[in-house]
Structures are given as C-alpha cells and as structure tokens.
Tab-separated table of C-alpha atoms in Angstrom:
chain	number	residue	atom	x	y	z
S	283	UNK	CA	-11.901	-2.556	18.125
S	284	UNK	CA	-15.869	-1.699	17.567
S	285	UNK	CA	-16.497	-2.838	14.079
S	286	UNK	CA	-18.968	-0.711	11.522
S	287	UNK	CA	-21.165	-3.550	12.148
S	288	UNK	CA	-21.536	-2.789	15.259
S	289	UNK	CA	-22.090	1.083	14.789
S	290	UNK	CA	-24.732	0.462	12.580
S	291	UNK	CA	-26.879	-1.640	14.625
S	292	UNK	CA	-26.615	0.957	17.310
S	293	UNK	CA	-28.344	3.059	14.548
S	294	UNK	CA	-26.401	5.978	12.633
S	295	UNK	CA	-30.135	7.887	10.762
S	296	UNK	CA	-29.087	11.646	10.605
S	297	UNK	CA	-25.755	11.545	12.213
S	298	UNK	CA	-22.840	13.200	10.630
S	299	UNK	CA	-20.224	9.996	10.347
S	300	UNK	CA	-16.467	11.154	9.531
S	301	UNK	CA	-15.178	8.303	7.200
S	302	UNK	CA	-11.451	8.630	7.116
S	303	UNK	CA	-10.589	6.798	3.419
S	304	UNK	CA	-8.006	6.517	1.400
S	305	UNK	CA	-8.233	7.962	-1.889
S	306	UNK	CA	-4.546	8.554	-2.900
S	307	UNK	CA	-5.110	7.364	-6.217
S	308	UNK	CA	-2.647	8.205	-9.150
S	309	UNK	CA	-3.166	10.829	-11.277
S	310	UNK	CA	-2.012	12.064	-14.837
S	311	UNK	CA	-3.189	15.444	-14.495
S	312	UNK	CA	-7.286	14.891	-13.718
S	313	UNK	CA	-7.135	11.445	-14.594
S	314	UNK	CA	-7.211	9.056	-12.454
S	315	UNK	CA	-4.906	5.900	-13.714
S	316	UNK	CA	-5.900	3.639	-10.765
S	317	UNK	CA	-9.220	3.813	-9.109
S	318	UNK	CA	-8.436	0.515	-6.536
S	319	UNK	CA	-8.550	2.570	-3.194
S	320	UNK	CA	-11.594	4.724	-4.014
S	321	UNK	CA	-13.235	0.983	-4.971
S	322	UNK	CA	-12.364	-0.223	-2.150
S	323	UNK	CA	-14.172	2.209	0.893
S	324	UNK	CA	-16.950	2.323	-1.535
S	325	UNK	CA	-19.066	-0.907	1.100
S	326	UNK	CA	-18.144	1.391	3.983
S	327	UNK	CA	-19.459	4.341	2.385
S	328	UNK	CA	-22.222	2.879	1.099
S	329	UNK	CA	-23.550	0.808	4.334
S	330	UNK	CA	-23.649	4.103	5.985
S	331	UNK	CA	-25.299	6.063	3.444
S	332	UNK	CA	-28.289	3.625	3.028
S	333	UNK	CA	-28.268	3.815	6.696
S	334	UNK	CA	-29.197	7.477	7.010
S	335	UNK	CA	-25.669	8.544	8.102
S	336	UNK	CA	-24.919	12.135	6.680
S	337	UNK	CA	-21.224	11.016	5.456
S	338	UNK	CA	-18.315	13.032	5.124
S	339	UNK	CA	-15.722	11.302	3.383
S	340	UNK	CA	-11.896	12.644	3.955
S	341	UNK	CA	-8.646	11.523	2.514
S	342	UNK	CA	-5.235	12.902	1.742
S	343	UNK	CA	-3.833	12.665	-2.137
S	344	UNK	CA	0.166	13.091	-2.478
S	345	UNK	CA	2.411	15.430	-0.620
S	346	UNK	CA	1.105	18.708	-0.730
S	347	UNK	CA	3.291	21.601	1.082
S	348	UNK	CA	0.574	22.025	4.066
S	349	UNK	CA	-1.379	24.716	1.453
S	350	UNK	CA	-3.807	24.483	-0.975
S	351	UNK	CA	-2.416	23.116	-4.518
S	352	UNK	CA	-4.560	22.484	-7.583
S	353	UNK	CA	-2.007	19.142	-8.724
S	354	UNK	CA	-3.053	17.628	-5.316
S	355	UNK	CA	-7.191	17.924	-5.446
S	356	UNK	CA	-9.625	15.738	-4.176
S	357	UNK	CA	-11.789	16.628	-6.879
S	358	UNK	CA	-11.595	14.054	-9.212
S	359	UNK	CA	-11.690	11.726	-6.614
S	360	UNK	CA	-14.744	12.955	-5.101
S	361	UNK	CA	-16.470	12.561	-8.695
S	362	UNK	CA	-15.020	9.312	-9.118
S	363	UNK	CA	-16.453	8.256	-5.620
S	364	UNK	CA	-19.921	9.455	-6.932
S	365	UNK	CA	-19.491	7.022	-10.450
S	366	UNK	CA	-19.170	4.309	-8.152
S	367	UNK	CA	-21.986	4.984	-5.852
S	368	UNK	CA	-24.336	5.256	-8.240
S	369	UNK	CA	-25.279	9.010	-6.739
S	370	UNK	CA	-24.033	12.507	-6.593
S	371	UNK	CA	-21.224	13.413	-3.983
S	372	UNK	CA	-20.843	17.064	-2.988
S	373	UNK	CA	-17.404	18.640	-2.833
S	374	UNK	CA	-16.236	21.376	-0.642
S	375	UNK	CA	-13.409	23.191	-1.758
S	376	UNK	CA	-11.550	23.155	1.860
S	377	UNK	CA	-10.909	21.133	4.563
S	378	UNK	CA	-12.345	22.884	7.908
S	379	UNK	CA	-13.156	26.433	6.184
S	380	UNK	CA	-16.350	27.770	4.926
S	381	UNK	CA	-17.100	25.763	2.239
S	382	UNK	CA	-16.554	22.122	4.373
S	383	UNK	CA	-18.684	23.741	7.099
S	384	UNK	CA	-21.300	24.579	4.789
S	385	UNK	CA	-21.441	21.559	2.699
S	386	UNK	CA	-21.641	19.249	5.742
S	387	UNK	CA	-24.287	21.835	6.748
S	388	UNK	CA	-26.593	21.264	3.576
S	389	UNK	CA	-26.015	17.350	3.944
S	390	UNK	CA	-29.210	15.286	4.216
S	391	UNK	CA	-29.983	11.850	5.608
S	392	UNK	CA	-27.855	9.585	3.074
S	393	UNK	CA	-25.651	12.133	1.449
S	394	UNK	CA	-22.416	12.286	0.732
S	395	UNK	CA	-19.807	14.945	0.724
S	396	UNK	CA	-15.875	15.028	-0.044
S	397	UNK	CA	-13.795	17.639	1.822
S	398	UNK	CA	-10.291	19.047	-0.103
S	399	UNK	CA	-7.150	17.438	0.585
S	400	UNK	CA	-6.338	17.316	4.461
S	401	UNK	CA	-2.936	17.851	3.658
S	402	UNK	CA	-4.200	21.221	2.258
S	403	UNK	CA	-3.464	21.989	5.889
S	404	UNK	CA	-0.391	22.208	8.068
S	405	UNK	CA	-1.900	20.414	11.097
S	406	UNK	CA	-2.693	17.461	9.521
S	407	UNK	CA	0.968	15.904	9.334
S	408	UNK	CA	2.467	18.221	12.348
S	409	UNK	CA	4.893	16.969	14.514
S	410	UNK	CA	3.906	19.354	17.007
S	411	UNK	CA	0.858	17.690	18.974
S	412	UNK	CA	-0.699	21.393	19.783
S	413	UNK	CA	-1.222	21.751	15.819
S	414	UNK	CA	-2.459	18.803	14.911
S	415	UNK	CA	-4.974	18.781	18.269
S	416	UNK	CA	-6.234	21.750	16.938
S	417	UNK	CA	-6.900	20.472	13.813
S	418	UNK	CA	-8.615	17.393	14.751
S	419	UNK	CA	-10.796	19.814	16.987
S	420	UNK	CA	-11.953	22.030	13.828
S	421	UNK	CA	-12.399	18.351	12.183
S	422	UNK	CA	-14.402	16.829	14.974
S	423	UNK	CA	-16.594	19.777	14.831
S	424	UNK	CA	-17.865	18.832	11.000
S	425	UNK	CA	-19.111	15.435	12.576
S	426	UNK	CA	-20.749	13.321	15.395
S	427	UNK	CA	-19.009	9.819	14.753
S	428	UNK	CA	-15.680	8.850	13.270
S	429	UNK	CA	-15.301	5.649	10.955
S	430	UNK	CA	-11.627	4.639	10.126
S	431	UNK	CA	-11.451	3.395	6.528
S	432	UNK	CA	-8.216	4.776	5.191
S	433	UNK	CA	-5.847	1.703	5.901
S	434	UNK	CA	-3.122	2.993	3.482
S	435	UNK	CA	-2.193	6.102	6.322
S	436	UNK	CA	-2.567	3.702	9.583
S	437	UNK	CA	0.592	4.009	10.222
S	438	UNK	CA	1.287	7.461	9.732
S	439	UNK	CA	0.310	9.714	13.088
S	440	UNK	CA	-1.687	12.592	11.638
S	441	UNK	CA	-4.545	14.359	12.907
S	442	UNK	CA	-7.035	12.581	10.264
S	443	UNK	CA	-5.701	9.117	11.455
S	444	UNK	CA	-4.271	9.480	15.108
S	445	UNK	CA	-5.922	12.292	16.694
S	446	UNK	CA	-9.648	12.477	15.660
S	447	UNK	CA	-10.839	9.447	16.770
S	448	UNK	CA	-9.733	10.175	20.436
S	449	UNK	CA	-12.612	13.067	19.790
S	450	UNK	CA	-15.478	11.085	18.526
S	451	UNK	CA	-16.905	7.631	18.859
S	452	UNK	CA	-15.066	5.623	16.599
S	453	UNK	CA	-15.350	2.476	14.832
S	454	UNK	CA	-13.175	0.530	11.950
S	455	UNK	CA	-14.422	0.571	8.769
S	456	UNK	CA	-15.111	-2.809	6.660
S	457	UNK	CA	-11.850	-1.958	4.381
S	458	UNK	CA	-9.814	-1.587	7.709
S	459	UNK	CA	-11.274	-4.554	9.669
S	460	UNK	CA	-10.530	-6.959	7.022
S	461	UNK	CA	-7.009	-5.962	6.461
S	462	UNK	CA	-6.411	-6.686	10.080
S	463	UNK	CA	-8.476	-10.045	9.804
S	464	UNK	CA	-5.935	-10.984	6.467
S	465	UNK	CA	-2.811	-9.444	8.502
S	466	UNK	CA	-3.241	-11.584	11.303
S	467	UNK	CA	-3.490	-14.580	8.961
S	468	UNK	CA	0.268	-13.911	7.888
S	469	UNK	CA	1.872	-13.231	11.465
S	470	UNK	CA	-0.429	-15.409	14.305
S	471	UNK	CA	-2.050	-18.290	12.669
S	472	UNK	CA	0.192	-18.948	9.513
S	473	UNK	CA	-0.648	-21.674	7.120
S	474	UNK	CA	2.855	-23.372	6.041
S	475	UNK	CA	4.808	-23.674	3.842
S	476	UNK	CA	4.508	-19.417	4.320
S	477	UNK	CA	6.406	-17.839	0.952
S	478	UNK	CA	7.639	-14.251	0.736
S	479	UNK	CA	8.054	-12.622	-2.033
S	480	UNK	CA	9.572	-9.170	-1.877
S	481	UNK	CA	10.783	-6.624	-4.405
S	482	UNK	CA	10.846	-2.749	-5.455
S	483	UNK	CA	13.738	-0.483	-5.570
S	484	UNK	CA	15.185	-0.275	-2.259
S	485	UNK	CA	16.291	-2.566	0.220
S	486	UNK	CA	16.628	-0.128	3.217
S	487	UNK	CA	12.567	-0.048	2.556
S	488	UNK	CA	12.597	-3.824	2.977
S	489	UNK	CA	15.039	-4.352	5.707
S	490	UNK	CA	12.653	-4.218	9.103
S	491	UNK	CA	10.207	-6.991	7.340
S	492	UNK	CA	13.137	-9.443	6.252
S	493	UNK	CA	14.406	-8.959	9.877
S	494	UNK	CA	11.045	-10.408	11.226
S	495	UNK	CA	10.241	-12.620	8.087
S	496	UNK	CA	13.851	-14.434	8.740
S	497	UNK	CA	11.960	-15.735	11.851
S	498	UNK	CA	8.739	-16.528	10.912
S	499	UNK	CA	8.461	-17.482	6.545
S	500	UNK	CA	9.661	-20.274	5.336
S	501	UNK	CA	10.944	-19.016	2.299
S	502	UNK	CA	11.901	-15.718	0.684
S	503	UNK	CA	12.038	-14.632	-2.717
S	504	UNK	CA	13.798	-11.528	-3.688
S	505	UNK	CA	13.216	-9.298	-6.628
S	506	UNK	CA	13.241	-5.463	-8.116
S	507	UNK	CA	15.885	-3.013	-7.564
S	508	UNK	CA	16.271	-4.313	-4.132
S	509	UNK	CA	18.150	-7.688	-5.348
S	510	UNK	CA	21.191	-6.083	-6.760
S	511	UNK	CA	21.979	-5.229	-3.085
S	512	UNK	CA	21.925	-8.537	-2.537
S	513	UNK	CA	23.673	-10.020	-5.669
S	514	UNK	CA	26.323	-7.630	-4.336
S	515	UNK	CA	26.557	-9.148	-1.150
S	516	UNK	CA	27.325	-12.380	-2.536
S	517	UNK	CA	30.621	-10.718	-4.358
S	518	UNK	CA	28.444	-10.462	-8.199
S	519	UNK	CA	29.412	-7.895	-10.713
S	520	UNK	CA	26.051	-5.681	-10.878
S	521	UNK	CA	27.315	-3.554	-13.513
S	522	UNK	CA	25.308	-0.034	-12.927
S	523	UNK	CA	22.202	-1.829	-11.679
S	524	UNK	CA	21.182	-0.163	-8.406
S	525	UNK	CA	22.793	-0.419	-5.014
S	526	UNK	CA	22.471	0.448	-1.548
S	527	UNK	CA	25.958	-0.094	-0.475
S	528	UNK	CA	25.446	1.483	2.483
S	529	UNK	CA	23.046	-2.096	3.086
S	530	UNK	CA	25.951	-4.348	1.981
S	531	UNK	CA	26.459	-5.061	6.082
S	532	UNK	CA	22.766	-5.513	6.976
S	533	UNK	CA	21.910	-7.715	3.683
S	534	UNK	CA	25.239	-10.421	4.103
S	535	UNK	CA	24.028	-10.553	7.812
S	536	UNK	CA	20.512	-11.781	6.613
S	537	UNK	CA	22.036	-14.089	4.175
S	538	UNK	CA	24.261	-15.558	6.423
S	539	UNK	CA	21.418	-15.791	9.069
S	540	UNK	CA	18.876	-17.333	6.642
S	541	UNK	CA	21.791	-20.451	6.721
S	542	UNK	CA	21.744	-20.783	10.009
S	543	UNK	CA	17.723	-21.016	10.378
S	544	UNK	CA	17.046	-23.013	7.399
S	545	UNK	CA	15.091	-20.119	5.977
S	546	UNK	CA	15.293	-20.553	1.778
S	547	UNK	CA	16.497	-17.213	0.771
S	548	UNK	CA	16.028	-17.412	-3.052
S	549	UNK	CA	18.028	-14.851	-4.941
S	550	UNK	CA	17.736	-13.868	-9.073
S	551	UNK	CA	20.165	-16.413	-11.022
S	552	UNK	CA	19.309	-14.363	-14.099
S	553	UNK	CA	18.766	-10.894	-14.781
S	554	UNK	CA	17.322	-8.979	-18.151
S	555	UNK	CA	19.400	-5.805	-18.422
S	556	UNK	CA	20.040	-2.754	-20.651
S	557	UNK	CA	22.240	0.220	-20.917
S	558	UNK	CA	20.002	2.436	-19.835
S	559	UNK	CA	16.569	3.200	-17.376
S	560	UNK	CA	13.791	2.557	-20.004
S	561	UNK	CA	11.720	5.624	-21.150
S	562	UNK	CA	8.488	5.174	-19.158
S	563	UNK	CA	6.698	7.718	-21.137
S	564	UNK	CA	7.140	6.847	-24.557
S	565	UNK	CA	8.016	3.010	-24.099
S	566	UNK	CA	10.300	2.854	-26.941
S	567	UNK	CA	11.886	-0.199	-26.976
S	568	UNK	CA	14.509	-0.423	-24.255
S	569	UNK	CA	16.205	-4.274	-26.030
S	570	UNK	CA	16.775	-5.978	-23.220
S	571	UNK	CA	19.391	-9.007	-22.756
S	572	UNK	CA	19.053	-11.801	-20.926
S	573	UNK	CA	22.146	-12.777	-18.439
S	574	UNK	CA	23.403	-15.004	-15.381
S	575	UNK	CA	23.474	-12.728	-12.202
S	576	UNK	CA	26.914	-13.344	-11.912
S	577	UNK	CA	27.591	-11.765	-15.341
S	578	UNK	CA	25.788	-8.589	-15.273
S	579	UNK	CA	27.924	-6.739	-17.861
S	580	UNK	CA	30.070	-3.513	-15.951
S	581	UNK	CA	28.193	-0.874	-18.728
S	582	UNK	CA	24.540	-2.827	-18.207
S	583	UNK	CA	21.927	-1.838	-15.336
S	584	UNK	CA	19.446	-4.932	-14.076
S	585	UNK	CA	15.949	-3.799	-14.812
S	586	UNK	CA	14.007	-7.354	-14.328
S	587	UNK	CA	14.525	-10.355	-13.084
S	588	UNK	CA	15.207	-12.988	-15.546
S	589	UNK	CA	13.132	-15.773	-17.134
S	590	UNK	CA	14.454	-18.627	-15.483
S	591	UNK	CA	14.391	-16.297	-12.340
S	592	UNK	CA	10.341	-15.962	-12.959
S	593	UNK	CA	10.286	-19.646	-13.493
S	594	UNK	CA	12.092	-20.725	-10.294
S	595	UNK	CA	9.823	-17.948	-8.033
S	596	UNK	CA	6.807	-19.716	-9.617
S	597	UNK	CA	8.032	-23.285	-8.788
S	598	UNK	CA	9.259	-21.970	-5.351
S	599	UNK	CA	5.176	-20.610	-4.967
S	600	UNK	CA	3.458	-24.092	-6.381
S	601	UNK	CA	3.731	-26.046	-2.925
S	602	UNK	CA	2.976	-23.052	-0.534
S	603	UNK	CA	0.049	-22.637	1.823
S	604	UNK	CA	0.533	-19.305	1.949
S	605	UNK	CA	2.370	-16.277	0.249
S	606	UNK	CA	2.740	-12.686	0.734
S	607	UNK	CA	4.146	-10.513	-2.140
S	608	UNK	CA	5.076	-6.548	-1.918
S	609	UNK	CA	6.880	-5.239	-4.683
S	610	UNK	CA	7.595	-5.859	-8.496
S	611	UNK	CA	10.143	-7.501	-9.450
S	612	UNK	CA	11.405	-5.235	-12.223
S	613	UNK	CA	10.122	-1.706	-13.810
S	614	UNK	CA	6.626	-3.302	-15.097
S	615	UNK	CA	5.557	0.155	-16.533
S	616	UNK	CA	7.359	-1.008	-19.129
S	617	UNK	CA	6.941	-3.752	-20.806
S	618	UNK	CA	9.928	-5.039	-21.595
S	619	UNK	CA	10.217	-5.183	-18.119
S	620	UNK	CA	7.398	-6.285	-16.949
S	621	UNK	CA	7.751	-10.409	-17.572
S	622	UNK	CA	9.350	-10.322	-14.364
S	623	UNK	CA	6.501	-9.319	-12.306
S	624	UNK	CA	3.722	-10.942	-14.100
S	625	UNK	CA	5.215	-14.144	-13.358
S	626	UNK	CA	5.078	-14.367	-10.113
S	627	UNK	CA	1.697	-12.802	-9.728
S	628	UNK	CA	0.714	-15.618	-12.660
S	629	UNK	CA	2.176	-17.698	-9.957
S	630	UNK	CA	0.377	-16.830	-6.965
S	631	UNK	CA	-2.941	-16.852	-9.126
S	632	UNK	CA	-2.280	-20.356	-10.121
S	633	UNK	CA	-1.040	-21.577	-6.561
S	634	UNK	CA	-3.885	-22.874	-4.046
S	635	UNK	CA	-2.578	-20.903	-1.083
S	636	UNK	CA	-4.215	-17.837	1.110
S	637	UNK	CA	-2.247	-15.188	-1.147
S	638	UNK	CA	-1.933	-11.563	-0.329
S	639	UNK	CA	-0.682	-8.864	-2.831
S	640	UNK	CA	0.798	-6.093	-0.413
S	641	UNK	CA	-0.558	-2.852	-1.470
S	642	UNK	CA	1.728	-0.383	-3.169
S	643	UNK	CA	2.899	-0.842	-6.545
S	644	UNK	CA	2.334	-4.701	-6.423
S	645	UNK	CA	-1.540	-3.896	-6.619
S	646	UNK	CA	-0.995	-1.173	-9.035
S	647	UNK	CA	0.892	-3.826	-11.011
S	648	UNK	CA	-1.872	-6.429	-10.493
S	649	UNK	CA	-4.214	-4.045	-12.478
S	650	UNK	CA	-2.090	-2.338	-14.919
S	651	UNK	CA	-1.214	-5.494	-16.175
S	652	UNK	CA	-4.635	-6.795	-16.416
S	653	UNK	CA	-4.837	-9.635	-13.527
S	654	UNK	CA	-8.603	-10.352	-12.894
S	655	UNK	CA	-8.378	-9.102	-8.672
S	656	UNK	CA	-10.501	-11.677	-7.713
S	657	UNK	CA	-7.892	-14.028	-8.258
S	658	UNK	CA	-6.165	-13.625	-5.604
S	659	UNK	CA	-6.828	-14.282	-1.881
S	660	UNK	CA	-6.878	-10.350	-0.897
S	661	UNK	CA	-5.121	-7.038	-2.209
S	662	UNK	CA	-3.917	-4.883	0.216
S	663	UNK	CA	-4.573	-0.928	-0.434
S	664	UNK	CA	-1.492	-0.249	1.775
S	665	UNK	CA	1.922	-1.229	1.192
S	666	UNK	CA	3.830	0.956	3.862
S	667	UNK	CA	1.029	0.019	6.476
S	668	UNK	CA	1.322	-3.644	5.472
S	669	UNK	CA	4.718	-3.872	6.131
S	670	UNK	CA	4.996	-2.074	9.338
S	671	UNK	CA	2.200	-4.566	10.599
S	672	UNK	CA	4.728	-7.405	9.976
S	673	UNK	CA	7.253	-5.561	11.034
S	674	UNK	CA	5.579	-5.522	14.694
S	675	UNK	CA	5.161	-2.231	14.794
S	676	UNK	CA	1.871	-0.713	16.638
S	677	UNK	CA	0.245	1.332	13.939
S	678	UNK	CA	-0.685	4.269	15.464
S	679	UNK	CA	-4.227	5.159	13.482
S	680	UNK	CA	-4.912	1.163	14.427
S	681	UNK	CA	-4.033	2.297	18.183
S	682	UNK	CA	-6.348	4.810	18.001
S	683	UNK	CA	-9.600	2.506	16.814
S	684	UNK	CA	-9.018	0.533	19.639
S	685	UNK	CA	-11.151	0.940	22.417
C-alpha cells in the first residue's frame, strides 16, 4: 500500500489530489457536536496543501436518499475544516455538477475545496457496478491523484471508497495508514494479557468479533445493551432491559465455548436500572437503582452497568498489555448513566497497556465526557471498519489502496 509519504516525495505541486475523508460528524441542526473525524484528516490535508497539491476533499455525512437534502450538508463541515486549517476552504454546492467542476476549476496551488455530500448521489452507494463506475468516472474527472483518508467507510464498497482509486494513482492517507499500523497491533503481533471490552446496544452487531476474539483475547468484558442478551443466556430475569432473543443460541454457544478455551468471559454482576429509557433531551433525572444481575426487577429496564460491575472491568484492565474497547457500557448521554462507561475508559487511561478506543460511540463518549484523547494509546474514527478488520474481513476501500 503506497503511503502519502511516498506520494509526496514523488512531488504533488499543482496536481488536483482527491482526498477521500471522513467527515460524518454529528450534527444538531448546523452544529456540529463532535468535530473528532474532521480533526483527524486535518495532517493529510494539510501535508498536501503545503505541498502545492490543489485538494479536493470529499466525504459522505448520514444517510441521505441518493438526492440532495439540506439536513445532510457538507457545509458546516467544510467551514469547520477551514477553522482547523487555519485558511479558507471553498465549497461547491454538488458533487460532480457545475459548481464541483468549477470550484476545482478556480483551485490554486495549495487550496482547498469541499464537494456536497457524495451520497447526494445515487451512484455512490449502488449495488449495481454500472452506476457506481459511472460515478467514479465523473469523480475521477475532478482530479489527477486519489488519497484514501476516510477510514470510517473502508469497509463499505461505494464508488468514493471502492471504485475511484482503481481510476487514479492512489495512495493511503496518514489517518488510514496508522489505523492499519494500530489494527495489526491487536490481531498479528498482540501484546498479552490482550483485554476486550465490548458494549452498545446490540449483540447481533457484536457477534462476528466475539467469534474471532474467543480465539485470539484473553479476556472479554461485556457491557451496554448487548449484556442483557447475555444475562439471559445464563437463565437471569432481565426485566424489560433489551434483548435479542433471536441471539439467545449464538450467545450460550460463546459462553459455553469461552469454558472450554479458558477465555475469561466477564459478564455485569450488577446493573443500575429504571422504569423507563431516560429522556436524552431534557436529562431530567431518570433515579436509577442499583441491583444484582440476577435480580433485575420484571417492571425495570438495565440502562448501565453497575458500580461494582465498573469496578471489576477496571481491575480486570489493571494487569493487561493490551485492550481494545468498542462500545459504552450504558446510555452515557445521560448522566445518570454514564458511570458505567467512564469507568472503564478511567480504566484504560490509568492501565499501562497499548489501548485502543474503537471508533463509534466509544470515541464520541471519550469526548463528551471530557477524557483528555491523548490519554489513550489511539482512537479509532471507525467503529464498523474496526470491527470488520478483526473480524477478518478484507475491507474493500483497504483492497482497493493496495497496489
């Protein structure tokens, strides 16, 4: 895979370089609530910028319906983008249309434009290869190099990620070669003992990674939403807490497999619950009570893991050489749910190990609840890519950087 490195000592002075980022930040409104992905092409960007390159910066932002929509603009990314680079970013109101082609156009040596949403147009996420080619062919026409930067859509196969660089001569960004360089730290050359700690909502989202973690951590903490499946499993009352039941088969085959390999698969032993989903908006008090996971009350819904729970997940992090975490461990937007999560990402800032926060809401949660980043090891700026890398899985805008 030809690193940017490597493109810019070949020289990039008044070439048009395509950097595919990732700036699908969260919004309220305009606002922009998290600005971590936009941060983090801003080196890429930037190296190629003081190199001469004329750069046109594309991304994707939510799920548009393949047609211009207001809600889903790149526009207050693109300004954002231009805060952090210290220098004004031009915006073109479309992806391949008049206004991209003539923005590019006007581009001098070390400019920088945004182009609209490429999700703004059908071809971009097409199943049908004859659409999104033809897409990537009206892209490829805006530039003379591609630079993959967007590490957070990897996996997806869309014209932006898959297609394009088969058009241009292509290179990995610095965002996207060091998330492979920290990726292959957790699956070829682990440092033991390797801890896993995994939460969110659903299991069924979790399911592929536990398959290959089973083989490969040495210990695996389980948190969020997810857990109830598992509490479940191991015949608890979860009251109304949420469950995948249609998992109940896959989860007591991992449990009972985790025996067998000596893999420590550490469950909640205590739960903080209420009768209702908390009020994210407002965050009126939600009074939350502490209880065993085995006595989840039948009228009470888990909504965090517990305080002994936080404390074990710490002490099961102290001794490791390594951990991974992807997912909260309870609804942290609010905080009478959010003790949950903050321990255990207290815990992997205290711990001396290579630690990796896995994109997603886990890095979301890292900044919302006001953990200095550079305390940990690395943050990933994709979950879903992250997790199909450990999964095995060939990531298909990674495929397409290699040469």
């Amino acid at each position: 895979m030809k690193t940017i490195d490597e493109l810019l000592a070949e020289g990039v002075g008044g070439k048009r370089v395509f950097v595919r980022a990732d700036l699908n930040v969260p919004l309220d409104g305009t606002e922009i609530t998290d600005d971590g992905r936009i941060r983090a092409v801003v080196p890429t960007v930037k190296a190629l910028a003081e190199a001469g390159a004329r750069v046109v910066v594309a991304s994707h932002l939510g799920r548009p319906k393949g047609a211009p929509d207001p809600a889903f603009s790149l526009a207050p990314a693109a300004a954002r983008l231009g805060e952090l680079l210290g220098t004004d970013v031009e915006f073109a109101t479309d992806t391949v249309g008049e206004s991209a082609r003539t923005t590019v156009a006007a581009l001098t040596d070390g400019q920088v434009a945004v182009i609209e949403n490429l999700r703004f147009n059908p071809g971009e996420t097409s199943k049908d290869d004859a659409e999104r080619g033809a897409f990537a062919d009206q892209l490829a026409a805006l530039a003379d190099v591609y630079v993959g930067d967007g590490f957070g859509a990897v996996h997806r196969r869309h014209a932006s990620v898959y297609d394009l660089p088969a058009r241009l001569p292509h290179a990995a960004g610095h965002l996207i070669a060091n998330e492979v360089t920290v990726l292959k730290k957790l699956t070829e050359d682990v440092q033991r003992p390797y801890v896993v700690a995994l939460g969110g909502a659903k299991v069924s989202d979790k399911l592929a990674v536990i398959d290959q973690l089973l083989g490969k951590a040495d210990r695996i903490l389980i948190g969020g939403g997810m857990a109830y499946t598992f509490l479940k499993a191991k015949g608890y009352e979860i009251g109304t807490s949420l469950l995948q039941e249609d998992q109940l088969p896959a989860v007591t085959e991992y449990i009972e497999r985790a025996e067998k390999t000596g893999v420590e698969l550490v469950l909640p032993v205590d739960a903080l619950v209420a009768p209702a989903f908390p009020d994210l908006k407002t965050k009126a008090p939600a009074h939350p009570t502490a209880v065993a996971a085995d006595a989840i009350p039948a009228d009470q819904q888990g909504l965090d893991i517990g305080p002994e729970t936080g404390t074990l997940y710490a002490s099961k992090i102290t001794d490791a050489a390594t951990v991974f975490w992807n997912g909260p461990m309870g609804v942290f937007e609010h905080p009478d749910f959010a003790e949950g999560t903050k321990a255990v990402a207290q815990a992997l800032v205290d711990s001396k190990a290579f630690t990796v926060v896995g994109g997603g809401d886990s890095a979301a949660a890292v900044r919302i609840l006001g953990f200095d980043e550079t305390a940990f090891g690395h943050i990933s700026t994709g979950g879903g890519a992250s997790l199909e890398y450990l999964e095995g899985k060939t990531l298909p805008g990674l495929a397409a950087l290699e040469d």
